[in-house]
CSV table of C-alpha atoms in Angstrom, one decimal:
chain,number,residue,atom,x,y,z
A,3,MET,CA,-19.5,-19.4,-94.1
A,4,ALA,CA,-16.5,-18.9,-91.8
A,5,ARG,CA,-17.8,-15.6,-90.5
A,6,ALA,CA,-21.2,-17.0,-89.8
A,7,VAL,CA,-19.8,-20.0,-87.8
A,8,SER,CA,-17.4,-17.9,-85.6
A,9,ARG,CA,-20.0,-15.5,-84.2
A,10,PRO,CA,-22.0,-18.0,-82.0
A,11,ARG,CA,-18.7,-19.4,-80.5
A,12,ILE,CA,-17.9,-15.9,-79.2
A,13,ALA,CA,-21.4,-15.7,-77.7
A,14,LEU,CA,-21.0,-19.0,-75.9
A,15,ARG,CA,-17.7,-17.9,-74.4
A,16,LEU,CA,-19.3,-14.7,-73.1
A,17,ARG,CA,-22.1,-16.7,-71.5
A,18,SER,CA,-19.7,-19.1,-69.9
A,19,THR,CA,-17.6,-16.3,-68.4
A,20,SER,CA,-20.6,-14.4,-67.1
A,21,HIS,CA,-22.0,-17.4,-65.3
A,22,SER,CA,-18.6,-18.5,-63.8
A,23,GLY,CA,-19.4,-16.9,-60.5
A,24,THR,CA,-22.8,-18.7,-60.2
A,25,LYS,CA,-23.6,-22.0,-58.8
A,26,LYS,CA,-26.2,-24.3,-60.3
A,27,THR,CA,-28.9,-25.7,-58.0
A,28,GLY,CA,-31.9,-27.7,-58.6
A,29,SER,CA,-34.2,-24.6,-59.0
A,30,GLY,CA,-31.8,-22.4,-60.8
A,31,THR,CA,-28.6,-20.5,-60.3
A,32,LYS,CA,-27.4,-19.0,-57.1
A,33,LYS,CA,-24.6,-16.5,-56.6
A,34,THR,CA,-21.8,-17.6,-54.2
A,35,SER,CA,-19.9,-15.1,-52.2
A,36,PRO,CA,-16.8,-15.7,-50.0
A,37,ARG,CA,-17.5,-16.0,-46.3
A,38,THR,CA,-16.4,-13.1,-44.2
A,39,LYS,CA,-15.5,-13.4,-40.5
A,40,LYS,CA,-17.3,-11.0,-38.2
A,41,SER,CA,-14.7,-8.9,-36.4
A,42,ARG,CA,-15.5,-7.3,-33.1
A,43,SER,CA,-15.0,-3.6,-33.1
A,44,PRO,CA,-13.4,-1.9,-30.1
A,45,ASP,CA,-16.8,-0.3,-29.4
A,46,SER,CA,-18.5,-3.6,-28.9
A,47,LYS,CA,-20.1,-4.5,-25.6
A,48,SER,CA,-17.8,-6.0,-23.1
A,49,ASP,CA,-18.0,-7.0,-19.4
A,50,PRO,CA,-18.6,-3.8,-17.4
A,51,ARG,CA,-17.1,-5.2,-14.3
A,52,PRO,CA,-13.5,-4.1,-13.7
A,53,SER,CA,-11.0,-6.8,-13.9
A,54,THR,CA,-8.3,-7.0,-11.3
A,55,ALA,CA,-4.8,-8.2,-12.1
A,56,PRO,CA,-3.8,-11.5,-10.6
A,57,GLY,CA,-2.1,-11.2,-7.3
A,58,VAL,CA,-3.5,-7.7,-6.6
A,59,ARG,CA,-5.9,-7.4,-3.6
A,60,ARG,CA,-9.0,-5.4,-3.8
A,61,PRO,CA,-9.1,-2.4,-1.5
A,62,LEU,CA,-11.3,-2.5,1.6
A,63,PRO,CA,-14.7,-0.7,1.5
A,64,PHE,CA,-14.7,2.9,2.5
A,65,VAL,CA,-16.8,2.3,5.6
A,66,VAL,CA,-14.3,-0.3,6.9
A,67,ARG,CA,-11.4,2.0,6.3
A,68,PHE,CA,-13.1,4.8,8.0
A,69,LEU,CA,-13.9,2.7,11.1
A,70,VAL,CA,-10.2,1.5,11.2
A,71,MET,CA,-9.0,5.1,11.1
A,72,LEU,CA,-11.5,6.1,13.8
A,73,ILE,CA,-10.4,3.3,16.1
A,74,ALA,CA,-6.7,4.1,15.5
A,75,PHE,CA,-7.4,7.8,16.4
A,76,ALA,CA,-9.1,6.8,19.6
A,77,ALA,CA,-6.2,4.5,20.4
A,78,MET,CA,-3.6,7.2,19.7
A,79,VAL,CA,-5.4,9.6,22.0
A,80,ALA,CA,-5.5,7.0,24.8
A,81,PHE,CA,-1.8,6.2,24.2
A,82,ALA,CA,-0.8,9.9,24.3
A,83,ALA,CA,-2.6,10.3,27.6
A,84,ALA,CA,-0.9,7.2,29.0
A,85,LEU,CA,2.5,8.3,27.7
A,86,ALA,CA,2.1,11.7,29.3
A,87,GLN,CA,1.1,10.1,32.6
A,88,ILE,CA,4.2,7.8,32.5
A,89,THR,CA,6.9,10.2,31.3
A,90,LEU,CA,5.8,13.6,32.4
A,91,GLN,CA,4.9,12.8,36.0
A,92,PRO,CA,7.2,14.5,38.5
A,93,SER,CA,9.4,12.3,40.7
A,94,PRO,CA,11.0,14.4,43.5
A,95,ALA,CA,12.4,11.3,45.3
A,96,SER,CA,14.7,10.5,42.4
A,97,GLU,CA,15.8,14.0,41.7
A,98,ALA,CA,19.3,13.4,43.1
A,99,LEU,CA,19.7,10.2,41.2
A,100,THR,CA,18.8,11.4,37.7
A,101,HIS,CA,21.4,12.7,35.3
A,102,SER,CA,21.1,13.7,31.6
A,103,ASN,CA,22.7,11.3,29.1
A,104,LEU,CA,23.9,12.6,25.7
A,105,HIS,CA,26.1,9.6,24.9
A,106,PRO,CA,24.3,6.7,23.1
A,107,GLY,CA,24.8,3.3,24.9
A,108,ARG,CA,25.7,4.7,28.4
A,109,SER,CA,22.3,4.1,29.9
A,110,LEU,CA,22.0,0.7,28.2
A,111,ARG,CA,25.2,-0.5,29.8
A,112,ALA,CA,23.9,0.8,33.2
A,113,TYR,CA,20.7,-1.2,32.7
A,114,LEU,CA,22.6,-4.4,31.9
A,115,ASP,CA,25.0,-4.0,34.8
A,116,GLN,CA,22.2,-4.1,37.3
A,117,PRO,CA,22.4,-7.1,39.7
A,118,GLU,CA,18.8,-8.2,39.0
A,119,LEU,CA,17.9,-9.1,35.4
A,120,ARG,CA,14.3,-8.1,36.1
A,121,ASP,CA,15.2,-4.5,36.5
A,122,ALA,CA,17.1,-4.4,33.2
A,123,PHE,CA,14.2,-6.1,31.4
A,124,LYS,CA,11.8,-3.6,33.0
A,125,GLN,CA,13.8,-0.6,31.8
A,126,ILE,CA,14.7,-1.8,28.3
A,127,GLY,CA,11.4,-3.6,27.6
A,128,GLY,CA,9.3,-0.7,28.9
A,129,ASN,CA,11.0,1.8,26.5
A,130,LEU,CA,10.5,-0.7,23.6
A,131,VAL,CA,6.9,-1.2,24.4
A,132,LEU,CA,6.3,2.6,24.5
A,133,GLY,CA,7.4,2.9,20.9
A,134,ILE,CA,5.4,0.0,19.4
A,135,PRO,CA,2.1,2.0,19.2
A,136,PHE,CA,3.8,4.6,17.0
A,137,GLY,CA,4.8,2.0,14.5
A,138,VAL,CA,1.3,0.6,14.4
A,139,LEU,CA,-0.9,3.7,14.6
A,140,LEU,CA,1.1,6.3,12.6
A,141,PRO,CA,0.8,4.4,9.3
A,142,VAL,CA,-2.9,4.3,9.7
A,143,LEU,CA,-3.5,7.9,10.7
A,144,VAL,CA,-0.9,9.5,8.4
A,145,PRO,CA,-1.3,8.2,4.8
A,146,LYS,CA,2.1,9.6,3.8
A,147,ALA,CA,3.9,7.6,6.5
A,148,ARG,CA,4.9,4.9,4.0
A,149,GLY,CA,8.2,3.2,4.6
A,150,ILE,CA,10.3,2.5,7.6
A,151,LEU,CA,12.3,5.7,7.4
A,152,ARG,CA,9.3,8.1,7.8
A,153,VAL,CA,7.9,6.2,10.7
A,154,LEU,CA,11.2,6.1,12.5
A,155,LEU,CA,11.8,9.9,11.9
A,156,LEU,CA,8.3,10.8,13.2
A,157,THR,CA,8.8,8.6,16.3
A,158,ALA,CA,12.2,9.9,17.0
A,159,ALA,CA,11.0,13.5,16.7
A,160,VAL,CA,8.1,12.9,19.1
A,161,MET,CA,10.2,11.1,21.7
A,162,MET,CA,13.0,13.6,21.4
A,163,LEU,CA,10.4,16.3,22.3
A,164,VAL,CA,9.2,14.3,25.3
A,165,GLU,CA,12.7,13.8,26.5
A,166,LEU,CA,13.5,17.5,26.2
A,167,VAL,CA,10.4,18.4,28.2
A,168,GLN,CA,11.4,15.9,30.9
A,169,GLY,CA,14.9,17.3,31.2
A,170,ALA,CA,13.9,21.0,31.2
A,171,VAL,CA,10.6,21.1,33.1
A,172,ILE,CA,9.8,17.9,35.0
A,173,THR,CA,11.2,17.4,38.5
A,174,GLY,CA,13.1,14.1,38.9
A,175,ARG,CA,13.3,13.5,35.2
A,176,ALA,CA,16.3,13.9,32.8
A,177,PHE,CA,17.0,13.7,29.1
A,178,ASP,CA,18.3,10.3,28.0
A,179,VAL,CA,19.2,9.7,24.3
A,180,ASP,CA,19.1,5.9,24.9
A,181,ASP,CA,15.4,6.2,25.7
A,182,VAL,CA,14.8,7.8,22.3
A,183,ILE,CA,16.8,4.9,20.7
A,184,LEU,CA,14.7,2.3,22.4
A,185,ASN,CA,11.4,4.0,21.7
A,186,THR,CA,12.4,4.3,18.0
A,187,SER,CA,13.4,0.6,17.9
A,188,GLY,CA,10.0,-0.3,19.4
A,189,ALA,CA,8.3,1.7,16.6
A,190,LEU,CA,10.3,-0.3,14.1
A,191,VAL,CA,9.0,-3.6,15.6
A,192,GLY,CA,5.4,-2.4,15.5
A,193,TYR,CA,5.7,-1.2,11.9
A,194,LEU,CA,7.2,-4.5,10.7
A,195,LEU,CA,4.6,-6.6,12.6
A,196,LEU,CA,1.4,-4.8,11.9
A,197,GLY,CA,1.8,-1.2,10.8
A,198,ARG,CA,2.9,-1.9,7.2
A,199,ARG,CA,-0.1,-4.2,6.5
A,200,LEU,CA,-2.6,-1.7,8.0
A,201,ASN,CA,-1.2,1.1,5.9
A,202,ARG,CA,-1.5,-0.9,2.7
A,203,ALA,CA,-5.1,-2.0,3.6
A,204,VAL,CA,-6.4,1.4,4.7
A,205,HIS,CA,-4.5,3.6,2.3
A,206,PRO,CA,-4.1,1.6,-1.0
A,207,ARG,CA,-1.9,3.1,-3.6
A,208,LYS,CA,-3.7,4.4,-6.7
A,209,ARG,CA,-2.8,2.7,-9.9
A,210,ARG,CA,-1.4,4.8,-12.7
A,211,ARG,CA,-3.4,4.4,-15.9
A,212,LYS,CA,-1.2,4.0,-18.9
A,213,ASN,CA,-2.3,5.9,-21.9
A,214,SER,CA,-3.0,3.6,-24.9
A,215,GLU,CA,-2.3,6.4,-27.4
A,216,ALA,CA,1.4,7.2,-27.8
């Protein structure tokens, strides 16, 4: 009798454990499964438009940059012609009054010692103005002319060549190191006012892509 009673209890236990993962409903039983969150794979569709970092300006269109460089080239040609007309024109009347100056500051003191301030302003201001186009146009025409030092070196080299030609070939003209200093200072002013911004707009720096895989 004991053996016959114990067998159905075991069967009831097996049935209860087999239906533990089911849920009773009005029409029958329904299996329940834990909810799983859908995770987006890295290959999922994303926004195709490139996102720009905050605070970073978008580069100008190629057509606009090309037009700016074309205008800068035409302006540089016109400026070179005007510079040659001003600095390389002979002046026989002032041949006896011109002397070469290899000492920085000597001509500046002579300009400031003139009785009329207008003459000093004309000499100093004129040399400064001659250097401003270099500081504005060189960063646009030469992509590698980034930074003050490169612009100043290029301007000093060009104006040094002009002064050497004046002293060696042109009648009534002489080499003056102070003119080179003033021209280079004018290029510095032009670069700080406009040349640096034009260089960044026309020749934007390429961003370095960081490799995600180490």
